[in-house]
Coordinates of C-alpha atoms and ligand atoms in Angstrom, one line a residue:
M422 CA 1.9 -29.8 -1.2
E423 CA 4.4 -27.4 0.2
I424 CA 5.6 -24.7 -2.2
Q425 CA 8.7 -22.7 -1.7
T426 CA 9.5 -19.6 -3.7
I427 CA 12.6 -17.7 -4.7
I428 CA 12.2 -14.0 -5.4
L429 CA 15.0 -12.3 -7.2
A430 CA 15.6 -8.8 -5.9
A431 CA 19.3 -8.2 -6.0
G432 CA 19.4 -5.9 -9.1
K433 CA 20.1 -2.2 -8.7
G434 CA 17.6 -0.9 -11.2
S435 CA 19.9 1.7 -12.6
R436 CA 17.3 2.8 -15.1
M437 CA 15.2 4.0 -12.2
K438 CA 17.8 6.8 -11.7
S439 CA 17.2 6.5 -7.9
D440 CA 19.2 5.8 -4.8
L441 CA 16.5 3.5 -3.6
P442 CA 16.8 -0.2 -4.6
K443 CA 14.3 -0.8 -7.4
V444 CA 12.1 -3.4 -5.6
V445 CA 11.6 -1.0 -2.7
H446 CA 9.8 1.6 -4.8
Q447 CA 6.1 1.6 -4.0
L448 CA 3.1 0.7 -6.1
A449 CA -0.3 1.3 -4.5
G450 CA 1.5 2.2 -1.3
K451 CA 3.5 -1.1 -1.0
P452 CA 7.0 -2.0 -2.1
L453 CA 7.1 -3.8 -5.4
V454 CA 8.6 -6.9 -3.9
Q455 CA 6.0 -7.0 -1.1
H456 CA 3.3 -7.4 -3.8
V457 CA 5.2 -10.5 -5.0
I458 CA 5.6 -11.8 -1.4
D459 CA 1.8 -11.3 -0.8
S460 CA 0.8 -13.1 -4.0
C461 CA 3.0 -16.0 -3.0
Q462 CA 1.4 -16.1 0.4
L463 CA -2.1 -16.0 -0.9
M464 CA -1.2 -18.8 -3.4
G465 CA -0.2 -20.9 -0.3
A466 CA 3.6 -20.7 -0.4
T467 CA 5.1 -21.4 3.0
H468 CA 8.5 -19.9 2.3
A469 CA 9.9 -17.0 0.3
H470 CA 13.6 -16.9 -0.1
L471 CA 14.6 -13.4 -1.2
V472 CA 17.9 -12.9 -3.1
V473 CA 19.1 -9.4 -2.2
G474 CA 22.1 -7.4 -3.3
H475 CA 21.9 -3.7 -4.0
G476 CA 20.6 -2.0 -0.9
A477 CA 20.2 -5.4 0.8
D478 CA 19.4 -4.0 4.2
L479 CA 16.9 -1.5 2.9
V480 CA 15.1 -4.3 1.0
K481 CA 15.2 -6.6 4.1
H482 CA 13.7 -3.8 6.3
S483 CA 11.0 -2.9 3.9
V484 CA 9.3 -6.3 3.6
K485 CA 7.4 -8.6 5.9
G486 CA 6.1 -12.1 5.9
G487 CA 3.6 -13.2 8.5
A488 CA 0.0 -14.0 8.1
V489 CA -2.4 -12.7 5.5
E490 CA -6.0 -14.1 5.4
G491 CA -5.1 -17.1 7.5
K492 CA -2.0 -18.0 5.5
H493 CA 1.5 -17.8 6.7
I494 CA 4.7 -17.3 4.9
E495 CA 8.2 -17.2 6.2
L496 CA 11.0 -15.0 4.7
S497 CA 14.7 -15.7 4.4
F498 CA 17.3 -13.7 2.7
S499 CA 20.4 -14.6 0.7
L500 CA 23.0 -12.1 -0.4
Q501 CA 24.2 -12.0 -4.0
E502 CA 27.2 -9.7 -3.7
E503 CA 27.8 -9.4 -7.4
Q504 CA 25.0 -9.5 -9.9
L505 CA 26.3 -12.2 -12.2
G506 CA 22.8 -13.0 -13.7
T507 CA 19.5 -14.4 -12.8
G508 CA 20.8 -18.0 -12.8
H509 CA 23.6 -17.1 -10.4
A510 CA 21.0 -15.3 -8.2
V511 CA 18.9 -18.4 -7.9
K512 CA 22.0 -20.3 -6.8
M513 CA 22.4 -18.0 -3.8
A514 CA 19.1 -19.3 -2.3
F515 CA 20.1 -23.0 -2.6
D516 CA 21.0 -23.4 1.1
N517 CA 17.5 -22.5 2.0
L518 CA 15.8 -24.9 -0.4
K519 CA 14.2 -28.1 0.6
D520 CA 14.7 -30.8 -2.0
D521 CA 11.4 -32.6 -1.4
S522 CA 9.1 -29.7 -2.4
P523 CA 9.0 -27.8 -5.7
T524 CA 10.4 -24.3 -6.2
L525 CA 8.6 -21.3 -7.8
I526 CA 10.9 -18.6 -9.0
L527 CA 9.7 -15.0 -9.4
Y528 CA 11.2 -11.6 -10.0
G529 CA 10.9 -8.8 -7.4
D530 CA 10.3 -6.2 -10.1
V531 CA 7.2 -7.9 -11.6
P532 CA 4.7 -6.9 -8.8
L533 CA 1.2 -7.6 -10.0
I534 CA 1.2 -11.3 -10.7
H535 CA -2.1 -12.7 -9.3
H536 CA -2.0 -15.6 -6.8
E537 CA -4.5 -17.4 -8.9
T538 CA -2.2 -17.3 -11.9
L539 CA 0.6 -18.7 -9.8
A540 CA -1.7 -21.5 -8.6
E541 CA -2.4 -22.3 -12.3
L542 CA 1.3 -22.5 -13.0
V543 CA 1.8 -24.8 -10.0
D544 CA -1.0 -27.0 -11.5
V545 CA 0.8 -27.1 -14.8
Y546 CA 3.9 -28.2 -12.8
N547 CA 2.0 -30.9 -10.9
N548 CA 1.0 -32.5 -14.2
N549 CA 4.6 -32.4 -15.4
P550 CA 6.6 -32.9 -12.2
T551 CA 9.9 -33.9 -13.8
G552 CA 10.0 -30.9 -16.1
I553 CA 9.4 -27.1 -15.9
A554 CA 6.2 -25.1 -15.8
L555 CA 6.9 -21.7 -17.4
M556 CA 4.8 -18.6 -17.4
T557 CA 4.8 -17.0 -20.9
C558 CA 2.8 -14.3 -22.6
D559 CA 2.1 -13.1 -26.1
L560 CA 3.1 -9.5 -26.6
D561 CA 2.5 -7.2 -29.6
D562 CA 5.9 -5.7 -28.8
P563 CA 8.2 -8.3 -27.4
T564 CA 11.3 -6.0 -27.6
G565 CA 13.7 -6.6 -24.7
Y566 CA 12.2 -9.8 -23.4
G567 CA 13.5 -13.4 -23.7
R568 CA 11.7 -15.3 -26.5
I569 CA 10.2 -18.7 -26.2
V570 CA 11.6 -21.0 -28.9
R571 CA 9.4 -24.0 -29.9
N572 CA 9.9 -26.9 -32.3
D573 CA 7.7 -27.9 -35.2
N574 CA 5.5 -29.8 -32.8
G575 CA 5.0 -26.7 -30.8
E576 CA 7.0 -27.9 -27.9
V577 CA 9.2 -25.5 -26.0
T578 CA 12.9 -26.2 -26.6
G579 CA 14.5 -23.1 -25.1
I580 CA 14.6 -19.4 -24.3
V581 CA 16.8 -16.9 -26.2
E582 CA 17.5 -13.6 -24.7
H583 CA 16.7 -10.5 -26.8
K584 CA 20.4 -9.6 -26.9
D585 CA 21.4 -13.0 -28.1
S586 CA 18.5 -13.6 -30.6
T587 CA 18.7 -13.8 -34.4
E588 CA 16.4 -11.6 -36.6
A589 CA 14.0 -14.6 -37.0
Q590 CA 13.8 -15.1 -33.3
K591 CA 13.2 -11.4 -32.7
S592 CA 9.9 -11.8 -34.5
I593 CA 8.6 -14.4 -31.9
N594 CA 5.8 -12.8 -29.9
E595 CA 5.7 -15.3 -27.1
I596 CA 8.0 -14.0 -24.3
N597 CA 9.4 -15.3 -21.0
T598 CA 7.9 -13.6 -18.0
G599 CA 10.6 -15.0 -15.8
I600 CA 8.2 -16.9 -13.6
L601 CA 8.7 -20.7 -13.5
C602 CA 8.1 -23.7 -11.3
C603 CA 10.2 -26.9 -11.1
N604 CA 11.5 -29.7 -9.0
S605 CA 14.1 -28.4 -6.5
T606 CA 16.7 -31.2 -7.0
S607 CA 16.7 -30.8 -10.7
L608 CA 16.9 -27.0 -10.4
K609 CA 20.1 -27.3 -8.4
D610 CA 21.5 -29.7 -11.0
W611 CA 20.6 -27.5 -13.9
I612 CA 21.8 -24.2 -12.3
G613 CA 25.1 -25.9 -11.5
R614 CA 25.7 -26.5 -15.2
L615 CA 25.0 -23.0 -16.4
K616 CA 27.7 -21.1 -18.4
N617 CA 28.0 -17.4 -19.1
D618 CA 29.1 -17.5 -22.7
N619 CA 26.4 -15.1 -23.9
A620 CA 26.0 -11.5 -25.0
Q621 CA 25.8 -10.2 -21.4
G622 CA 28.4 -12.5 -19.9
E623 CA 25.8 -13.5 -17.3
F624 CA 24.6 -16.8 -15.9
Y625 CA 21.1 -16.9 -17.4
L626 CA 18.4 -18.7 -15.5
T627 CA 16.6 -19.1 -18.8
D628 CA 19.2 -21.5 -20.0
I629 CA 17.9 -24.2 -17.8
I630 CA 14.9 -24.6 -20.2
A631 CA 17.1 -26.0 -23.0
M632 CA 18.9 -28.2 -20.4
A633 CA 15.7 -29.7 -19.1
V634 CA 14.6 -30.5 -22.6
D635 CA 18.0 -32.0 -23.5
D636 CA 17.6 -34.2 -20.4
G637 CA 14.4 -35.5 -21.9
N638 CA 11.9 -33.5 -19.8
K639 CA 9.0 -31.4 -21.0
V640 CA 8.5 -27.7 -20.6
E641 CA 4.8 -26.8 -20.3
T642 CA 3.5 -23.2 -20.3
A643 CA 0.8 -21.2 -18.6
Q644 CA -0.4 -17.6 -19.5
P645 CA -1.8 -14.9 -17.3
N646 CA -5.3 -13.4 -17.9
N647 CA -4.0 -9.8 -17.7
L648 CA -1.0 -8.2 -19.3
Y649 CA -0.3 -6.1 -16.2
E650 CA 0.4 -9.2 -14.2
I651 CA 3.7 -9.9 -16.0
E652 CA 4.8 -6.3 -16.6
G653 CA 8.2 -5.6 -15.1
I654 CA 9.3 -2.2 -13.7
N655 CA 12.5 -0.8 -15.0
T656 CA 11.9 3.0 -15.1
L657 CA 9.9 5.5 -13.0
K658 CA 7.7 6.0 -16.0
Q659 CA 6.8 2.4 -16.2
L660 CA 6.1 2.5 -12.4
A661 CA 3.7 5.4 -12.9
D662 CA 2.0 3.8 -15.8
L663 CA 1.5 0.5 -14.0
E664 CA 0.2 2.4 -10.9
R665 CA -2.5 3.9 -13.1
V666 CA -3.4 0.6 -14.7
W667 CA -3.6 -1.0 -11.2
Q668 CA -5.6 1.9 -9.7
R669 CA -8.1 1.7 -12.5
T670 CA -8.4 -2.1 -11.9
L671 CA -9.1 -1.5 -8.2
A672 CA -11.6 1.3 -9.1
D673 CA -13.4 -1.0 -11.5
Q674 CA -13.7 -3.7 -8.8
L675 CA -15.2 -1.2 -6.4
M676 CA -17.7 0.1 -8.9
D677 CA -18.7 -3.6 -9.7
K678 CA -19.6 -3.9 -6.0
G679 CA -21.8 -0.8 -6.1
V680 CA -19.5 2.0 -5.0
T681 CA -20.0 5.3 -6.9
L682 CA -16.7 6.8 -7.9
R683 CA -17.2 10.3 -9.4
D684 CA -14.1 9.7 -11.5
P685 CA -12.4 6.3 -11.4
N686 CA -9.3 7.8 -12.9
R687 CA -8.8 10.1 -10.0
F688 CA -8.9 7.6 -7.1
D689 CA -6.0 6.1 -5.2
L690 CA -6.3 3.0 -3.0
R691 CA -3.1 2.2 -1.1
G692 CA -4.5 -0.6 1.1
K693 CA -7.8 -2.3 1.6
L694 CA -11.2 -0.5 1.3
T695 CA -14.4 -2.3 2.4
C696 CA -17.6 -0.5 1.4
E697 CA -21.3 -1.2 2.2
A698 CA -24.1 -0.2 -0.1
G699 CA -24.6 3.4 -1.3
V700 CA -21.1 4.8 -0.8
I701 CA -20.2 7.8 -2.9
I702 CA -16.6 8.9 -3.3
D703 CA -15.7 12.1 -5.1
I704 CA -12.4 12.9 -6.9
N705 CA -8.8 12.8 -5.7
C706 CA -9.3 10.8 -2.5
I707 CA -6.5 8.7 -1.1
I708 CA -7.3 5.6 0.9
E709 CA -4.5 4.1 3.0
G710 CA -4.3 1.0 5.2
D711 CA -7.5 -0.6 6.3
V712 CA -10.6 1.6 5.7
V713 CA -14.2 0.7 6.1
L714 CA -17.1 2.8 4.8
K715 CA -20.5 1.8 6.1
K716 CA -23.9 2.3 4.3
N717 CA -24.5 5.6 2.4
V718 CA -21.2 7.2 3.5
R719 CA -20.3 10.2 1.4
I720 CA -16.7 11.2 0.9
D721 CA -16.1 14.5 -0.8
S722 CA -13.1 15.5 -2.9
N723 CA -9.5 15.6 -1.7
V724 CA -10.1 13.5 1.4
T725 CA -7.4 11.2 2.8
L726 CA -8.6 8.3 4.9
I727 CA -6.0 6.2 6.8
N728 CA -6.9 3.0 8.8
S729 CA -10.3 4.3 9.8
T730 CA -14.0 3.4 9.9
I731 CA -16.8 5.8 8.9
G732 CA -20.3 4.9 10.1
E733 CA -23.6 4.8 8.3
N734 CA -24.8 8.1 6.6
S735 CA -21.8 10.0 7.7
H736 CA -20.4 12.7 5.4
V737 CA -16.8 13.5 5.2
K738 CA -16.4 16.9 3.5
A739 CA -13.7 18.1 1.2
N740 CA -10.0 18.3 2.1
T741 CA -10.3 16.4 5.4
I742 CA -7.8 13.9 6.7
I743 CA -8.9 11.1 9.1
E744 CA -6.3 8.8 10.5
D745 CA -6.5 5.7 12.9
S746 CA -10.0 6.9 14.0
L747 CA -13.6 5.8 14.3
V748 CA -16.4 8.0 13.1
E749 CA -19.8 6.6 14.0
S750 CA -23.0 7.1 12.1
N751 CA -24.7 10.4 11.0
C752 CA -21.6 12.4 11.6
G753 CA -20.3 15.4 9.6
V754 CA -16.6 16.0 9.4
G755 CA -14.9 18.8 7.5
P756 CA -14.4 20.5 5.2
F757 CA -10.7 21.0 6.1
A758 CA -10.8 19.0 9.3
R759 CA -7.8 17.0 10.6
I760 CA -8.8 14.0 12.7
R761 CA -5.6 12.5 14.1
P762 CA -5.1 9.0 15.6
G763 CA -7.1 7.8 18.5
T764 CA -10.2 9.8 17.8
H765 CA -13.7 8.5 18.3
L766 CA -16.7 10.5 17.1
H767 CA -20.0 9.2 18.4
N768 CA -23.3 9.2 16.5
K769 CA -24.3 12.6 15.1
A770 CA -21.1 14.4 16.2
Q771 CA -20.1 17.3 14.0
V772 CA -16.6 18.5 13.4
G773 CA -16.2 21.5 11.1
N774 CA -13.6 23.4 9.3
F775 CA -10.0 24.0 10.5
V776 CA -10.6 21.8 13.6
E777 CA -7.7 19.5 14.6
I778 CA -8.5 16.6 16.9
K779 CA -6.2 14.1 18.5
K780 CA -7.0 11.2 20.9
V781 CA -10.5 12.6 21.6
T782 CA -13.8 11.0 22.3
L783 CA -16.6 13.4 21.1
G784 CA -19.9 12.2 22.5
E785 CA -23.2 11.8 20.7
G786 CA -24.5 15.1 19.1
S787 CA -21.5 17.1 20.2
K788 CA -20.2 19.8 17.9
A789 CA -16.8 21.5 17.3
G790 CA -17.7 23.6 14.3
H791 CA -14.8 25.9 13.7
L792 CA -11.1 26.6 14.2
S793 CA -10.2 24.5 17.3
Y794 CA -7.5 22.2 18.7
L795 CA -8.8 19.4 20.8
G796 CA -6.2 16.9 22.1
D797 CA -6.4 14.2 24.8
A798 CA -10.0 14.9 25.7
E799 CA -13.1 13.0 26.7
I800 CA -16.1 15.1 25.7
G801 CA -19.6 14.0 26.6
K802 CA -23.0 14.3 24.8
N803 CA -24.5 17.4 23.3
V804 CA -21.4 19.5 24.1
N805 CA -20.9 22.7 22.1
I806 CA -17.3 23.6 21.5
G807 CA -17.1 27.3 20.3
A808 CA -14.9 28.5 17.6
G809 CA -11.3 28.9 18.5
T810 CA -11.4 26.7 21.6
I811 CA -8.1 25.1 22.5
T812 CA -7.3 22.3 24.9
C813 CA -3.9 23.2 26.4
N814 CA -2.9 19.6 26.8
Y815 CA 0.9 20.0 26.9
D816 CA 2.9 21.6 29.6
G817 CA 6.2 21.4 27.7
A818 CA 7.0 18.0 29.2
N819 CA 3.8 15.9 29.6
K820 CA 0.4 15.6 28.1
H821 CA -2.7 16.1 30.2
K822 CA -6.3 15.2 29.9
T823 CA -9.4 17.4 29.5
I824 CA -12.8 16.0 30.5
I825 CA -15.9 17.9 29.4
K826 CA -19.2 16.5 30.7
D827 CA -22.6 16.3 28.9
G828 CA -24.3 19.4 27.8
A829 CA -21.5 21.8 28.5
F830 CA -21.2 25.0 26.4
I831 CA -17.7 26.2 25.7
G832 CA -17.7 29.8 24.6
S833 CA -15.6 30.8 21.6
D834 CA -11.9 31.5 22.0
S835 CA -11.6 29.6 25.3
Q836 CA -8.5 27.9 26.6
L837 CA -8.9 24.8 28.7
V838 CA -5.7 24.2 30.7
A839 CA -5.4 20.5 31.3
P840 CA -5.6 18.5 33.4
I841 CA -9.1 19.8 33.9
I842 CA -12.7 18.7 34.4
I843 CA -15.6 20.8 33.1
G844 CA -18.8 19.6 34.7
A845 CA -22.2 18.8 33.1
N846 CA -24.2 21.7 31.6
V847 CA -21.4 24.2 32.5
T848 CA -21.3 27.4 30.5
I849 CA -17.8 28.9 29.8
G850 CA -18.0 32.5 28.7
A851 CA -16.2 33.5 25.5
G852 CA -12.6 34.2 25.8
T853 CA -12.1 32.5 29.2
T854 CA -8.9 30.8 30.2
V855 CA -10.1 27.9 32.4
A856 CA -7.3 26.7 34.7
S857 CA -9.2 24.8 37.4
D858 CA -12.2 22.4 37.5
V859 CA -15.7 23.8 37.1
N860 CA -18.7 22.3 38.9
D861 CA -21.8 21.0 37.2
N862 CA -24.3 23.7 36.0
A863 CA -21.9 26.7 36.8
L864 CA -21.0 29.7 34.6
C865 CA -17.3 30.2 34.4
I866 CA -16.0 33.5 33.0
S867 CA -12.7 35.2 33.3
R868 CA -12.6 38.6 31.7
V869 CA -10.9 41.9 32.6
K870 CA -13.4 44.7 33.0
Q871 CA -14.0 46.4 29.7
K872 CA -12.6 50.0 29.5
H873 CA -13.9 52.8 27.3
I874 CA -11.8 55.9 26.5
D875 CA -13.9 58.4 24.6
G876 CA -12.4 60.5 21.8
W877 CA -9.3 58.4 21.5
N878 CA -6.7 59.8 19.1
R879 CA -5.3 57.1 17.0
P880 CA -1.6 57.4 16.2
V881 CA -1.0 58.6 12.6
K882 CA 1.9 57.7 10.3
K883 CA 4.8 60.2 10.2
Ligands
UD1_216 C1 14.8 -11.4 -17.6 C2 14.8 -12.7 -18.3 C3 14.1 -12.6 -19.7 C4 12.6 -12.2 -19.3 C5 12.6 -10.9 -18.5 C6 11.2 -10.7 -18.0 C7 17.0 -13.8 -17.8 C8 18.3 -14.1 -18.3 N1 16.2 -13.1 -18.6 O1 15.4 -10.4 -18.3 O2 14.1 -13.8 -20.4 O3 11.9 -12.0 -20.6 O4 13.4 -11.1 -17.3 O5 11.0 -9.5 -17.2 O6 16.6 -14.3 -16.8 N2 18.5 -10.2 -10.7 C9 19.2 -10.5 -9.6 N3 20.5 -10.8 -9.8 C10 21.2 -10.8 -11.0 C11 20.4 -10.4 -12.1 C12 19.1 -10.1 -11.9 O7 18.7 -10.6 -8.5 O8 22.4 -11.1 -11.0 C13 17.1 -9.8 -10.5 C14 16.7 -8.4 -10.8 O9 16.8 -7.6 -9.6 C15 15.3 -8.5 -11.3 C16 15.2 -9.9 -11.9 O10 16.3 -10.6 -11.4 O11 14.4 -8.5 -10.2 C17 15.3 -9.8 -13.5 O12 16.6 -9.3 -13.8 P1 16.7 -8.3 -15.1 O13 18.1 -7.9 -15.3 O14 15.7 -7.2 -15.0 O15 16.3 -9.3 -16.3 P2 15.8 -8.9 -17.7 O16 17.0 -8.5 -18.5 O17 14.6 -8.1 -17.6
CA217 CA1 19.5 -8.0 -17.6

């Protein structure tokens, strides 16, 4: 069965004290509302209709639909110019709703709802297709949330907002998470009948619960397995707290799969991390995008890995950044190395401290141990790049390529002015500026003759 979703994301989020619309703030490297979209998609929803208002364009540009794990979701946007309440917001999406499939309603500021939990709610709906399936939760401190009112038979009869509730109702612990699923034709009818005669003068979505019951329908509930799933973000502090809870959850999942985390409380995953056996990750690492760590990879402290793969037995040492690159097996990288996009380190390559590399292939067993800039280069096997070597790849207008063939030895503090080809087994003397191609097996050295002036009188300070 096709499921369409409405995600409410028009609110300003004034309590965030930020110019950014609330739902665009990031959790685990992703906008809050994108988490909701992704969960809908994984659950199998085909459409998400976002209701936007504050910062509408920013919200639109910060989200994407498309395919995740073989499932496809399409996004559409409706503008709610004035925020007249959650019920009014849902109405804005009506033009996009198909009557013949049910609608699941979610809030853009409740990011961590699991797709399995949503699927359970849809199951509850399927067993009660004329009524409403409502996600509720029991909280020790229900302050601020809408409360679920039940009759003596335990049947849901309505929701009362905190601000509209009596003292007796305030002691109800079962709260409204805001997430519900119902028939789309009935939804349109109920929403059309909403009034705003309440404490906030808003059209409350929650009032459709009592209407559905009055019409003779049942409201059935489902509850999530984890509290964090239904936690809403209203302040930056809540955002930071939820980030920690989520990071710890991700860390626990990795440890369950056999990844050693030196301190799971100092680990940040902002994307997808796939690890083989024996991986060890030290503290304060940041993993972004799609990262793969093969068998026995060691990642030392303060390392940032972005969209990269690290091969078997390779060791990434402290304070290294690797982005959009491939490091093969048995490599050593860092400490303090910066591996920029398009780099490929072959088996047993070594890159040491204060080396910056961009769009470079470094062949098997080749080494750049210290203080170098290598850009736009193809470097063969068993090449030694001396300390301070620089590929001069930019002439002020265009980038040019450096090719260094197998077995070359580049002496320290050399400049290689690209485009240039350094032949196999070439030796470049230390301090050489190489400006034209060097044939295989040659020695290339450019040095002014060394002068000695004996008994030199150094200037003295006046
Ligand atoms: C709402 C529920 C409350 C529930 C709580 C759960 C109503 C009336 N109340 O209260 O029962 O316990 O969520 O977190 O629904 N929004 C719009 N347009 C509007 C108003 C809101 O798009 O005109 C969006 C907001 O951007 C937000 C979501 O709807 O994403 C919820 O709105 P918010 O004002 O935060 O509702 P709560 O007061 O938290
Ligand atoms: Ca409100």
